[in-house]
Structures are given as structure tokens and as C-alpha cells.
Amino acid sequence: MRRFKHFLDFEKEANWLKQMAANGYELTGKSWGYRFMKTKPENVNIKIDYRTFKKQADFVDYCTLFEDCGWKHIAGTKNSGAQYFKKIREYASEDIFSDVDSKAGRYKRLSNMYISIAMCYLPIFAALIMTNAIDAGALLNPKELYFTPGLWEKAGFEFWQAFLFETPFALIRGATWAALPIMIILFLTFGRRAEQQYKKLIR
Amino acid sequence: MKRDKQLPLTETVYYILLALLEPAHGYLILQKVEELSGGQVRMAAGTLYGAIENLLKLKFIQPVPSDDSRRKVYLITDRGKEILHLDLERMKHMIQITEKTFIT
């Protein structure tokens, strides 16, 4: 089973995953949404860290350390960022963090990731506007999304025919052009929210 | 004398450095820290991983070759030993001055 959800709060995310496990859905992976396997309902402790790794050996070392400590790595990859752990040993501590700074640190890394993606898109967006591949004016004035000559001077049936004919194309055009700025704003917002979580925790 | 910017060390960092006077991998560090601190300092995996990463950046510890392909093994550096020593001196002074002025 696959579920699509987006979280900016690791505690809420972990609680949701615990609830899913209690309903008999065990998390098996996360790529294009959360993947679950139907099993028997189980009360588990799930915790989430946020890290990316330069080398595969670093990632293996990281997962091994958690496993040594009684936390099994259940989802996440070397580059995925979010790393999901399930408590599998009695002796394991109740949390994967033992101080506030490291618990907060993952929000800082999450925030940095969102901001850096937004910063990567920014010059691309600027370049597309400068080369007129994206008509910035049309994003503010949707009328310019229609290319039919003299469309807005037409009237009656003739207008509606031409207007309705071009509308799907105009929508696709508008959506394509708007996608990049929307993503930039979205990622900056997520980055900012994660940063606020970080500050709230370390205070 | 100008004090080293890294001083004072936190309790966990101090014990990690002390544990790494001999080579050890992550989980062994946790066990040693717990033992050295008389059970006072119990670190969780995520916190230790971040601490190791930070100590590597500061060059207080370094990775050393080992037979274990799944676990990295670390050892204190000369810089690490130096900072450990400086912090020891700092605490010695605190103890001395406290005993002299507070306990009569």
C-alpha cells in the first residue's frame, strides 16, 4: 500500500507511522510516498533522523551504530535525508537522541536542504525569464497566456469558440510556467518552517 | 593567557575523547562513556553520531583503519589530547579554588 503525505514535524510523522503500525501497516520504504506492508497490528516505537551521506560506507556505519543500539533502520537511503528507525531491543533507549541540541539539529539540516533546493531553482527560473522561455508578464496577467491573434477583440460565438479551444493550451502553458516559482516559494516556506521548529526546540 | 575557544568541553565530549584514547567504534564508545562516567552519561545513537561528526570536523578525533567493514573506528588526535589536557587543567583549578574557598 502506498500513501502520500507531507510532514514538517518529525514527531507528528513518527506518531502517524506508529498509528499505522498499530493498525497493521508496517513501513517498508519511502520513495514517492510511504510504502506499507500489511502485517499483524504491532505497538512499535518509531523515530526519525534527518541525514544525508557522502559515501555508502558512511551510511552503512550509521545504520550499524543504530542497530548496535537496538534501533533497526527500516526506511531511507544514503541520499533520502529522512531516516526511519524502529526499536527492536528491550535494552534500547526510548529515543534516538539523548539531548535537545541533537534532537533539534535534524530540523536545521532539513531546513538547509529545502533552502538549498530553492536556491538551485532560483537561477534556473531567472535564466528562463531572461531568455523569454517563461513570460513573466503572463504569470501576472493570464490574458497573455492566450496566443490567438485578436482573441480579446472577438465577440459572441466566435469569441467563445476560440477562447474555449485555446483554454486547455493556456492552462498547460500557465501551469508549466508557474511550476518553478511555486516550487521555489513552497521550498522556501518549508525551509523557514523547519528553521522555526529548530529555534523552538533549542530555546 | 587567551583561552582556547573550544573550552570548556561538554561532559559528553569530554568522556568521548577520554574513551578514544584507545581505538573504538560507535557502540563501543557509548559503552565506554557509560562506564567511565559511572553510569551517569548515557548517550543515544543519534546524539553520538552527531557528536562524532562534530569531533571529526574539529580534528579532535580521526578515523583509523580496521577489519570491521560495517563500523568505523576512531582514535583521538594530538589536538584532541591537547584539548582534553587543557580542560583537565581548567577543572583542576576549579576544584582547587573551590576546596580552598568553599570547604573550610
mmCIF file of N, CA, C and O in Angstrom, chain B:
data_model
loop_
_atom_site.group_PDB
_atom_site.id
_atom_site.type_symbol
_atom_site.label_atom_id
_atom_site.label_comp_id
_atom_site.label_asym_id
_atom_site.label_seq_id
_atom_site.Cartn_x
_atom_site.Cartn_y
_atom_site.Cartn_z
ATOM 1 N N MET B 1 46.594 34.792 29.643
ATOM 2 C CA MET B 1 46.626 33.791 28.581
ATOM 3 C C MET B 1 45.237 33.659 27.959
ATOM 4 O O MET B 1 44.236 33.578 28.663
ATOM 5 N N LYS B 2 45.198 33.636 26.645
ATOM 6 C CA LYS B 2 43.916 33.527 25.966
ATOM 7 C C LYS B 2 43.430 32.089 25.986
ATOM 8 O O LYS B 2 44.194 31.169 25.703
ATOM 9 N N ARG B 3 42.190 31.936 26.348
ATOM 10 C CA ARG B 3 41.650 30.581 26.475
ATOM 11 C C ARG B 3 41.222 30.018 25.114
ATOM 12 O O ARG B 3 40.711 30.749 24.266
ATOM 13 N N ASP B 4 41.448 28.720 24.936
ATOM 14 C CA ASP B 4 41.027 28.028 23.719
ATOM 15 C C ASP B 4 39.516 28.170 23.552
ATOM 16 O O ASP B 4 38.763 27.990 24.499
ATOM 17 N N LYS B 5 39.085 28.484 22.331
ATOM 18 C CA LYS B 5 37.655 28.722 22.075
ATOM 19 C C LYS B 5 36.785 27.498 22.353
ATOM 20 O O LYS B 5 35.600 27.623 22.608
ATOM 21 N N GLN B 6 37.376 26.324 22.269
ATOM 22 C CA GLN B 6 36.594 25.089 22.427
ATOM 23 C C GLN B 6 36.328 24.740 23.901
ATOM 24 O O GLN B 6 35.570 23.832 24.195
ATOM 25 N N LEU B 7 36.968 25.481 24.785
ATOM 26 C CA LEU B 7 36.779 25.208 26.210
ATOM 27 C C LEU B 7 35.621 26.021 26.778
ATOM 28 O O LEU B 7 35.399 27.130 26.342
ATOM 29 N N PRO B 8 34.912 25.519 27.780
ATOM 30 C CA PRO B 8 35.018 24.182 28.345
ATOM 31 C C PRO B 8 34.359 23.126 27.464
ATOM 32 O O PRO B 8 33.410 23.440 26.746
ATOM 33 N N LEU B 9 34.837 21.903 27.534
ATOM 34 C CA LEU B 9 34.213 20.806 26.801
ATOM 35 C C LEU B 9 32.931 20.413 27.514
ATOM 36 O O LEU B 9 32.831 20.559 28.732
ATOM 37 N N THR B 10 31.956 19.906 26.756
ATOM 38 C CA THR B 10 30.755 19.400 27.429
ATOM 39 C C THR B 10 31.118 18.059 28.056
ATOM 40 O O THR B 10 32.114 17.438 27.691
ATOM 41 N N GLU B 11 30.290 17.638 28.978
ATOM 42 C CA GLU B 11 30.541 16.379 29.674
ATOM 43 C C GLU B 11 30.640 15.208 28.676
ATOM 44 O O GLU B 11 31.550 14.387 28.764
ATOM 45 N N THR B 12 29.719 15.172 27.711
ATOM 46 C CA THR B 12 29.741 14.064 26.751
ATOM 47 C C THR B 12 30.997 14.093 25.895
ATOM 48 O O THR B 12 31.642 13.068 25.690
ATOM 49 N N VAL B 13 31.363 15.277 25.399
ATOM 50 C CA VAL B 13 32.563 15.385 24.565
ATOM 51 C C VAL B 13 33.803 14.962 25.350
ATOM 52 O O VAL B 13 34.652 14.225 24.854
ATOM 53 N N TYR B 14 33.867 15.386 26.595
ATOM 54 C CA TYR B 14 34.997 15.038 27.444
ATOM 55 C C TYR B 14 35.133 13.519 27.561
ATOM 56 O O TYR B 14 36.204 12.959 27.353
ATOM 57 N N TYR B 15 34.027 12.855 27.845
ATOM 58 C CA TYR B 15 34.076 11.399 28.012
ATOM 59 C C TYR B 15 34.350 10.680 26.684
ATOM 60 O O TYR B 15 35.034 9.655 26.670
ATOM 61 N N ILE B 16 33.831 11.212 25.584
ATOM 62 C CA ILE B 16 34.101 10.580 24.282
ATOM 63 C C ILE B 16 35.602 10.641 23.992
ATOM 64 O O ILE B 16 36.216 9.654 23.593
ATOM 65 N N LEU B 17 36.198 11.815 24.216
ATOM 66 C CA LEU B 17 37.638 11.963 23.978
ATOM 67 C C LEU B 17 38.440 11.019 24.879
ATOM 68 O O LEU B 17 39.396 10.374 24.435
ATOM 69 N N LEU B 18 38.004 10.928 26.127
ATOM 70 C CA LEU B 18 38.677 10.051 27.076
ATOM 71 C C LEU B 18 38.565 8.586 26.615
ATOM 72 O O LEU B 18 39.542 7.828 26.667
ATOM 73 N N ALA B 19 37.374 8.227 26.110
ATOM 74 C CA ALA B 19 37.152 6.853 25.636
ATOM 75 C C ALA B 19 38.024 6.549 24.424
ATOM 76 O O ALA B 19 38.456 5.414 24.223
ATOM 77 N N LEU B 20 38.295 7.586 23.618
ATOM 78 C CA LEU B 20 39.025 7.365 22.368
ATOM 79 C C LEU B 20 40.543 7.475 22.514
ATOM 80 O O LEU B 20 41.258 7.596 21.523
ATOM 81 N N LEU B 21 41.030 7.409 23.729
ATOM 82 C CA LEU B 21 42.483 7.284 23.908
ATOM 83 C C LEU B 21 42.913 5.923 23.366
ATOM 84 O O LEU B 21 44.061 5.700 23.029
ATOM 85 N N GLU B 22 41.930 5.027 23.274
ATOM 86 C CA GLU B 22 42.127 3.742 22.598
ATOM 87 C C GLU B 22 41.139 3.681 21.447
ATOM 88 O O GLU B 22 40.042 4.233 21.554
ATOM 89 N N PRO B 23 41.505 3.017 20.308
ATOM 90 C CA PRO B 23 40.588 2.972 19.169
ATOM 91 C C PRO B 23 39.258 2.304 19.544
ATOM 92 O O PRO B 23 39.259 1.317 20.286
ATOM 93 N N ALA B 24 38.156 2.859 19.043
ATOM 94 C CA ALA B 24 36.845 2.260 19.316
ATOM 95 C C ALA B 24 35.846 2.652 18.238
ATOM 96 O O ALA B 24 35.956 3.718 17.632
ATOM 97 N N HIS B 25 34.871 1.781 17.976
ATOM 98 C CA HIS B 25 33.781 2.135 17.053
ATOM 99 C C HIS B 25 32.625 2.709 17.867
ATOM 100 O O HIS B 25 32.665 2.706 19.108
ATOM 101 N N GLY B 26 31.603 3.192 17.162
ATOM 102 C CA GLY B 26 30.500 3.911 17.793
ATOM 103 C C GLY B 26 29.914 3.282 19.038
ATOM 104 O O GLY B 26 29.880 3.902 20.101
ATOM 105 N N TYR B 27 29.457 2.032 18.906
ATOM 106 C CA TYR B 27 28.762 1.418 20.035
ATOM 107 C C TYR B 27 29.690 1.209 21.226
ATOM 108 O O TYR B 27 29.289 1.367 22.380
ATOM 109 N N LEU B 28 30.958 0.885 20.903
ATOM 110 C CA LEU B 28 31.946 0.704 21.974
ATOM 111 C C LEU B 28 32.178 2.027 22.718
ATOM 112 O O LEU B 28 32.343 2.051 23.939
ATOM 113 N N ILE B 29 32.157 3.132 21.953
ATOM 114 C CA ILE B 29 32.308 4.459 22.576
ATOM 115 C C ILE B 29 31.181 4.678 23.592
ATOM 116 O O ILE B 29 31.413 5.093 24.724
ATOM 117 N N LEU B 30 29.948 4.340 23.177
ATOM 118 C CA LEU B 30 28.794 4.506 24.073
ATOM 119 C C LEU B 30 28.972 3.741 25.371
ATOM 120 O O LEU B 30 28.729 4.260 26.459
ATOM 121 N N GLN B 31 29.418 2.489 25.225
ATOM 122 C CA GLN B 31 29.603 1.643 26.408
ATOM 123 C C GLN B 31 30.702 2.182 27.317
ATOM 124 O O GLN B 31 30.572 2.206 28.532
ATOM 125 N N LYS B 32 31.800 2.621 26.670
ATOM 126 C CA LYS B 32 32.925 3.159 27.450
ATOM 127 C C LYS B 32 32.534 4.437 28.177
ATOM 128 O O LYS B 32 32.903 4.640 29.330
ATOM 129 N N VAL B 33 31.788 5.312 27.478
ATOM 130 C CA VAL B 33 31.366 6.569 28.082
ATOM 131 C C VAL B 33 30.492 6.293 29.305
ATOM 132 O O VAL B 33 30.661 6.907 30.362
ATOM 133 N N GLU B 34 29.602 5.333 29.163
ATOM 134 C CA GLU B 34 28.723 4.985 30.281
ATOM 135 C C GLU B 34 29.544 4.464 31.466
ATOM 136 O O GLU B 34 29.331 4.855 32.615
ATOM 137 N N GLU B 35 30.523 3.615 31.136
ATOM 138 C CA GLU B 35 31.369 3.019 32.172
ATOM 139 C C GLU B 35 32.243 4.086 32.852
ATOM 140 O O GLU B 35 32.285 4.189 34.070
ATOM 141 N N LEU B 36 32.900 4.913 32.009
ATOM 142 C CA LEU B 36 33.799 5.949 32.545
ATOM 143 C C LEU B 36 33.059 6.943 33.429
ATOM 144 O O LEU B 36 33.612 7.466 34.395
ATOM 145 N N SER B 37 31.803 7.206 33.074
ATOM 146 C CA SER B 37 31.052 8.210 33.833
ATOM 147 C C SER B 37 30.310 7.583 35.009
ATOM 148 O O SER B 37 29.492 8.253 35.642
ATOM 149 N N GLY B 38 30.574 6.324 35.260
ATOM 150 C CA GLY B 38 29.897 5.649 36.372
ATOM 151 C C GLY B 38 28.399 5.552 36.137
ATOM 152 O O GLY B 38 27.610 5.675 37.057
ATOM 153 N N GLY B 39 28.007 5.378 34.860
ATOM 154 C CA GLY B 39 26.587 5.236 34.526
ATOM 155 C C GLY B 39 25.839 6.552 34.444
ATOM 156 O O GLY B 39 24.630 6.580 34.218
ATOM 157 N N GLN B 40 26.545 7.675 34.603
ATOM 158 C CA GLN B 40 25.895 8.989 34.595
ATOM 159 C C GLN B 40 25.538 9.460 33.189
ATOM 160 O O GLN B 40 24.519 10.096 32.994
ATOM 161 N N VAL B 41 26.431 9.186 32.227
ATOM 162 C CA VAL B 41 26.217 9.687 30.866
ATOM 163 C C VAL B 41 25.827 8.537 29.942
ATOM 164 O O VAL B 41 26.628 7.665 29.643
ATOM 165 N N ARG B 42 24.557 8.530 29.531
ATOM 166 C CA ARG B 42 24.069 7.522 28.601
ATOM 167 C C ARG B 42 23.615 8.218 27.332
ATOM 168 O O ARG B 42 22.608 8.921 27.336
ATOM 169 N N MET B 43 24.392 8.035 26.283
ATOM 170 C CA MET B 43 24.077 8.721 25.026
ATOM 171 C C MET B 43 23.265 7.810 24.116
ATOM 172 O O MET B 43 23.467 6.607 24.094
ATOM 173 N N ALA B 44 22.371 8.435 23.326
ATOM 174 C CA ALA B 44 21.610 7.672 22.342
ATOM 175 C C ALA B 44 22.345 7.742 21.001
ATOM 176 O O ALA B 44 23.194 8.614 20.786
ATOM 177 N N ALA B 45 22.005 6.820 20.105
ATOM 178 C CA ALA B 45 22.724 6.661 18.838
ATOM 179 C C ALA B 45 22.804 7.953 18.009
ATOM 180 O O ALA B 45 23.872 8.340 17.540
ATOM 181 N N GLY B 46 21.666 8.620 17.845
ATOM 182 C CA GLY B 46 21.629 9.818 17.005
ATOM 183 C C GLY B 46 22.498 10.939 17.559
ATOM 184 O O GLY B 46 23.161 11.654 16.810
ATOM 185 N N THR B 47 22.495 11.053 18.862
ATOM 186 C CA THR B 47 23.290 12.086 19.519
ATOM 187 C C THR B 47 24.780 11.780 19.394
ATOM 188 O O THR B 47 25.580 12.660 19.095
ATOM 189 N N LEU B 48 25.145 10.511 19.586
ATOM 190 C CA LEU B 48 26.554 10.139 19.458
ATOM 191 C C LEU B 48 27.044 10.365 18.023
ATOM 192 O O LEU B 48 28.128 10.906 17.819
ATOM 193 N N TYR B 49 26.211 9.985 17.042
ATOM 194 C CA TYR B 49 26.639 10.132 15.651
ATOM 195 C C TYR B 49 26.952 11.593 15.331
ATOM 196 O O TYR B 49 27.967 11.901 14.711
ATOM 197 N N GLY B 50 26.096 12.488 15.791
ATOM 198 C CA GLY B 50 26.320 13.919 15.584
ATOM 199 C C GLY B 50 27.579 14.400 16.288
ATOM 200 O O GLY B 50 28.335 15.201 15.748
ATOM 201 N N ALA B 51 27.806 13.870 17.507
ATOM 202 C CA ALA B 51 28.985 14.273 18.278
ATOM 203 C C ALA B 51 30.272 13.817 17.577
ATOM 204 O O ALA B 51 31.235 14.581 17.489
ATOM 205 N N ILE B 52 30.270 12.591 17.059
ATOM 206 C CA ILE B 52 31.445 12.076 16.336
ATOM 207 C C ILE B 52 31.730 12.951 15.115
ATOM 208 O O ILE B 52 32.862 13.356 14.865
ATOM 209 N N GLU B 53 30.650 13.253 14.379
ATOM 210 C CA GLU B 53 30.797 14.075 13.184
ATOM 211 C C GLU B 53 31.429 15.424 13.527
ATOM 212 O O GLU B 53 32.330 15.904 12.834
ATOM 213 N N ASN B 54 30.978 16.005 14.611
ATOM 214 C CA ASN B 54 31.494 17.294 15.047
ATOM 215 C C ASN B 54 32.962 17.209 15.482
ATOM 216 O O ASN B 54 33.777 18.072 15.141
ATOM 217 N N LEU B 55 33.299 16.143 16.211
ATOM 218 C CA LEU B 55 34.681 15.973 16.676
ATOM 219 C C LEU B 55 35.633 15.712 15.504
ATOM 220 O O LEU B 55 36.792 16.121 15.534
ATOM 221 N N LEU B 56 35.136 15.040 14.464
ATOM 222 C CA LEU B 56 35.947 14.818 13.257
ATOM 223 C C LEU B 56 36.230 16.157 12.575
ATOM 224 O O LEU B 56 37.338 16.422 12.129
ATOM 225 N N LYS B 57 35.185 16.998 12.532
ATOM 226 C CA LYS B 57 35.322 18.309 11.903
ATOM 227 C C LYS B 57 36.346 19.159 12.650
ATOM 228 O O LYS B 57 37.133 19.874 12.046
ATOM 229 N N LEU B 58 36.322 19.066 13.968
ATOM 230 C CA LEU B 58 37.262 19.822 14.798
ATOM 231 C C LEU B 58 38.656 19.205 14.814
ATOM 232 O O LEU B 58 39.581 19.766 15.401
ATOM 233 N N LYS B 59 38.768 18.012 14.205
ATOM 234 C CA LYS B 59 40.028 17.256 14.158
ATOM 235 C C LYS B 59 40.514 16.850 15.554
ATOM 236 O O LYS B 59 41.713 16.766 15.803
ATOM 237 N N PHE B 60 39.584 16.630 16.469
ATOM 238 C CA PHE B 60 39.911 16.117 17.798
ATOM 239 C C PHE B 60 40.039 14.593 17.749
ATOM 240 O O PHE B 60 40.712 14.002 18.569
ATOM 241 N N ILE B 61 39.342 13.984 16.792
ATOM 242 C CA ILE B 61 39.457 12.535 16.590
ATOM 243 C C ILE B 61 39.653 12.266 15.101
ATOM 244 O O ILE B 61 39.414 13.155 14.273
ATOM 245 N N GLN B 62 40.102 11.048 14.778
ATOM 246 C CA GLN B 62 40.305 10.694 13.370
ATOM 247 C C GLN B 62 39.886 9.241 13.162
ATOM 248 O O GLN B 62 39.942 8.439 14.086
ATOM 249 N N PRO B 63 39.454 8.915 11.918
ATOM 250 C CA PRO B 63 39.143 7.516 11.651
ATOM 251 C C PRO B 63 40.442 6.727 11.491
ATOM 252 O O PRO B 63 41.425 7.272 10.976
ATOM 253 N N VAL B 64 40.455 5.505 11.976
ATOM 254 C CA VAL B 64 41.636 4.660 11.790
ATOM 255 C C VAL B 64 41.208 3.363 11.093
ATOM 256 O O VAL B 64 40.063 2.942 11.215
ATOM 257 N N PRO B 65 42.132 2.764 10.314
ATOM 258 C CA PRO B 65 41.783 1.533 9.600
ATOM 259 C C PRO B 65 41.414 0.413 10.567
ATOM 260 O O PRO B 65 41.960 0.344 11.672
ATOM 261 N N SER B 66 40.475 -0.448 10.136
ATOM 262 C CA SER B 66 40.095 -1.581 10.975
ATOM 263 C C SER B 66 39.619 -2.740 10.105
ATOM 264 O O SER B 66 39.410 -2.575 8.900
ATOM 265 N N ASP B 67 39.422 -3.896 10.720
ATOM 266 C CA ASP B 67 38.955 -5.076 9.991
ATOM 267 C C ASP B 67 37.445 -5.067 9.814
ATOM 268 O O ASP B 67 36.916 -5.758 8.964
ATOM 269 N N ASP B 68 36.757 -4.271 10.655
ATOM 270 C CA ASP B 68 35.300 -4.225 10.613
ATOM 271 C C ASP B 68 34.851 -3.359 9.437
ATOM 272 O O ASP B 68 35.076 -2.153 9.420
ATOM 273 N N SER B 69 34.202 -3.988 8.438
ATOM 274 C CA SER B 69 33.816 -3.221 7.245
ATOM 275 C C SER B 69 32.540 -2.420 7.481
ATOM 276 O O SER B 69 32.235 -1.499 6.728
ATOM 277 N N ARG B 70 31.771 -2.768 8.525
ATOM 278 C CA ARG B 70 30.490 -2.080 8.739
ATOM 279 C C ARG B 70 30.589 -0.956 9.762
ATOM 280 O O ARG B 70 29.722 -0.092 9.818
ATOM 281 N N ARG B 71 31.629 -0.994 10.598
ATOM 282 C CA ARG B 71 31.745 0.014 11.656
ATOM 283 C C ARG B 71 33.049 0.786 11.530
ATOM 284 O O ARG B 71 34.113 0.184 11.413
ATOM 285 N N LYS B 72 32.936 2.104 11.573
ATOM 286 C CA LYS B 72 34.159 2.921 11.534
ATOM 287 C C LYS B 72 34.776 2.989 12.924
ATOM 288 O O LYS B 72 34.059 3.071 13.917
ATOM 289 N N VAL B 73 36.077 2.967 12.931
ATOM 290 C CA VAL B 73 36.805 3.002 14.195
ATOM 291 C C VAL B 73 37.540 4.338 14.295
ATOM 292 O O VAL B 73 38.117 4.814 13.313
ATOM 293 N N TYR B 74 37.479 4.954 15.466
ATOM 294 C CA TYR B 74 38.082 6.276 15.662
ATOM 295 C C TYR B 74 39.132 6.253 16.764
ATOM 296 O O TYR B 74 39.135 5.375 17.628
ATOM 297 N N LEU B 75 40.008 7.262 16.704
ATOM 298 C CA LEU B 75 41.041 7.421 17.714
ATOM 299 C C LEU B 75 41.268 8.915 17.930
ATOM 300 O O LEU B 75 41.138 9.712 17.002
ATOM 301 N N ILE B 76 41.642 9.271 19.171
ATOM 302 C CA ILE B 76 41.892 10.681 19.479
ATOM 303 C C ILE B 76 43.135 11.165 18.711
ATOM 304 O O ILE B 76 44.047 10.384 18.443
ATOM 305 N N THR B 77 43.164 12.461 18.343
ATOM 306 C CA THR B 77 44.345 13.025 17.670
ATOM 307 C C THR B 77 45.203 13.757 18.710
ATOM 308 O O THR B 77 44.798 13.880 19.869
ATOM 309 N N ASP B 78 46.350 14.263 18.278
ATOM 310 C CA ASP B 78 47.193 15.038 19.196
ATOM 311 C C ASP B 78 46.472 16.300 19.660
ATOM 312 O O ASP B 78 46.545 16.690 20.814
ATOM 313 N N ARG B 79 45.734 16.909 18.716
ATOM 314 C CA ARG B 79 44.951 18.094 19.049
ATOM 315 C C ARG B 79 43.874 17.743 20.089
ATOM 316 O O ARG B 79 43.616 18.512 21.018
ATOM 317 N N GLY B 80 43.278 16.576 19.928
ATOM 318 C CA GLY B 80 42.273 16.102 20.875
ATOM 319 C C GLY B 80 42.856 15.906 22.260
ATOM 320 O O GLY B 80 42.257 16.285 23.263
ATOM 321 N N LYS B 81 44.052 15.321 22.293
ATOM 322 C CA LYS B 81 44.726 15.095 23.578
ATOM 323 C C LYS B 81 45.036 16.428 24.240
ATOM 324 O O LYS B 81 44.889 16.588 25.449
ATOM 325 N N GLU B 82 45.453 17.385 23.408
ATOM 326 C CA GLU B 82 45.812 18.711 23.934
ATOM 327 C C GLU B 82 44.599 19.379 24.587
ATOM 328 O O GLU B 82 44.687 19.887 25.706
ATOM 329 N N ILE B 83 43.451 19.315 23.892
ATOM 330 C CA ILE B 83 42.257 19.976 24.416
ATOM 331 C C ILE B 83 41.755 19.276 25.681
ATOM 332 O O ILE B 83 41.292 19.916 26.627
ATOM 333 N N LEU B 84 41.890 17.938 25.681
ATOM 334 C CA LEU B 84 41.499 17.153 26.852
ATOM 335 C C LEU B 84 42.335 17.575 28.060
ATOM 336 O O LEU B 84 41.829 17.767 29.164
ATOM 337 N N HIS B 85 43.633 17.767 27.794
ATOM 338 C CA HIS B 85 44.542 18.174 28.849
ATOM 339 C C HIS B 85 44.211 19.577 29.372
ATOM 340 O O HIS B 85 44.191 19.808 30.581
ATOM 341 N N LEU B 86 43.930 20.487 28.434
ATOM 342 C CA LEU B 86 43.576 21.856 28.823
ATOM 343 C C LEU B 86 42.315 21.889 29.680
ATOM 344 O O LEU B 86 42.220 22.648 30.647
ATOM 345 N N ASP B 87 41.345 21.040 29.309
ATOM 346 C CA ASP B 87 40.104 21.016 30.074
ATOM 347 C C ASP B 87 40.326 20.408 31.461
ATOM 348 O O ASP B 87 39.707 20.838 32.428
ATOM 349 N N LEU B 88 41.228 19.434 31.512
ATOM 350 C CA LEU B 88 41.570 18.828 32.801
ATOM 351 C C LEU B 88 42.171 19.893 33.726
ATOM 352 O O LEU B 88 41.781 20.018 34.887
ATOM 353 N N GLU B 89 43.098 20.689 33.186
ATOM 354 C CA GLU B 89 43.718 21.764 33.961
ATOM 355 C C GLU B 89 42.669 22.767 34.440
ATOM 356 O O GLU B 89 42.712 23.236 35.572
ATOM 357 N N ARG B 90 41.742 23.091 33.551
ATOM 358 C CA ARG B 90 40.670 24.026 33.890
ATOM 359 C C ARG B 90 39.863 23.498 35.076
ATOM 360 O O ARG B 90 39.585 24.230 36.035
ATOM 361 N N MET B 91 39.519 22.208 35.013
ATOM 362 C CA MET B 91 38.703 21.621 36.087
ATOM 363 C C MET B 91 39.511 21.483 37.380
ATOM 364 O O MET B 91 38.975 21.673 38.465
ATOM 365 N N LYS B 92 40.791 21.146 37.242
ATOM 366 C CA LYS B 92 41.672 21.042 38.411
ATOM 367 C C LYS B 92 41.676 22.355 39.178
ATOM 368 O O LYS B 92 41.543 22.393 40.393
ATOM 369 N N HIS B 93 41.803 23.432 38.400
ATOM 370 C CA HIS B 93 41.813 24.749 39.011
ATOM 371 C C HIS B 93 40.497 25.007 39.745
ATOM 372 O O HIS B 93 40.490 25.515 40.868
ATOM 373 N N MET B 94 39.398 24.656 39.100
ATOM 374 C CA MET B 94 38.084 24.861 39.720
ATOM 375 C C MET B 94 37.979 24.102 41.036
ATOM 376 O O MET B 94 37.455 24.634 42.023
ATOM 377 N N ILE B 95 38.474 22.864 41.009
ATOM 378 C CA ILE B 95 38.404 22.043 42.223
ATOM 379 C C ILE B 95 39.262 22.653 43.329
ATOM 380 O O ILE B 95 38.809 22.838 44.462
ATOM 381 N N GLN B 96 40.488 23.023 42.960
ATOM 382 C CA GLN B 96 41.408 23.611 43.939
ATOM 383 C C GLN B 96 40.835 24.859 44.592
ATOM 384 O O GLN B 96 40.782 24.976 45.818
ATOM 385 N N ILE B 97 40.372 25.756 43.717
ATOM 386 C CA ILE B 97 39.884 27.038 44.224
ATOM 387 C C ILE B 97 38.620 26.858 45.056
ATOM 388 O O ILE B 97 38.388 27.555 46.040
ATOM 389 N N THR B 98 37.821 25.879 44.667
ATOM 390 C CA THR B 98 36.595 25.605 45.416
ATOM 391 C C THR B 98 36.923 25.037 46.792
ATOM 392 O O THR B 98 36.360 25.479 47.807
ATOM 393 N N GLU B 99 37.854 24.094 46.798
ATOM 394 C CA GLU B 99 38.222 23.485 48.078
ATOM 395 C C GLU B 99 38.815 24.513 49.025
ATOM 396 O O GLU B 99 38.622 24.459 50.235
ATOM 397 N N LYS B 100 39.574 25.455 48.442
ATOM 398 C CA LYS B 100 40.232 26.468 49.263
ATOM 399 C C LYS B 100 39.249 27.472 49.854
ATOM 400 O O LYS B 100 39.372 27.891 51.008
ATOM 401 N N THR B 101 38.261 27.880 49.044
ATOM 402 C CA THR B 101 37.374 28.962 49.489
ATOM 403 C C THR B 101 36.041 28.493 50.046
ATOM 404 O O THR B 101 35.444 29.176 50.870
ATOM 405 N N PHE B 102 35.596 27.365 49.625
ATOM 406 C CA PHE B 102 34.239 26.929 49.979
ATOM 407 C C PHE B 102 34.244 25.923 51.125
ATOM 408 O O PHE B 102 33.504 26.045 52.074
ATOM 409 N N ILE B 103 35.111 24.910 51.008
ATOM 410 C CA ILE B 103 35.183 23.892 52.051
ATOM 411 C C ILE B 103 36.271 24.305 53.041
ATOM 412 O O ILE B 103 37.429 24.428 52.692
ATOM 413 N N THR B 104 35.872 24.576 54.304
ATOM 414 C CA THR B 104 36.867 25.060 55.261
ATOM 415 C C THR B 104 37.181 24.028 56.342
ATOM 416 O O THR B 104 36.509 23.036 56.478
#
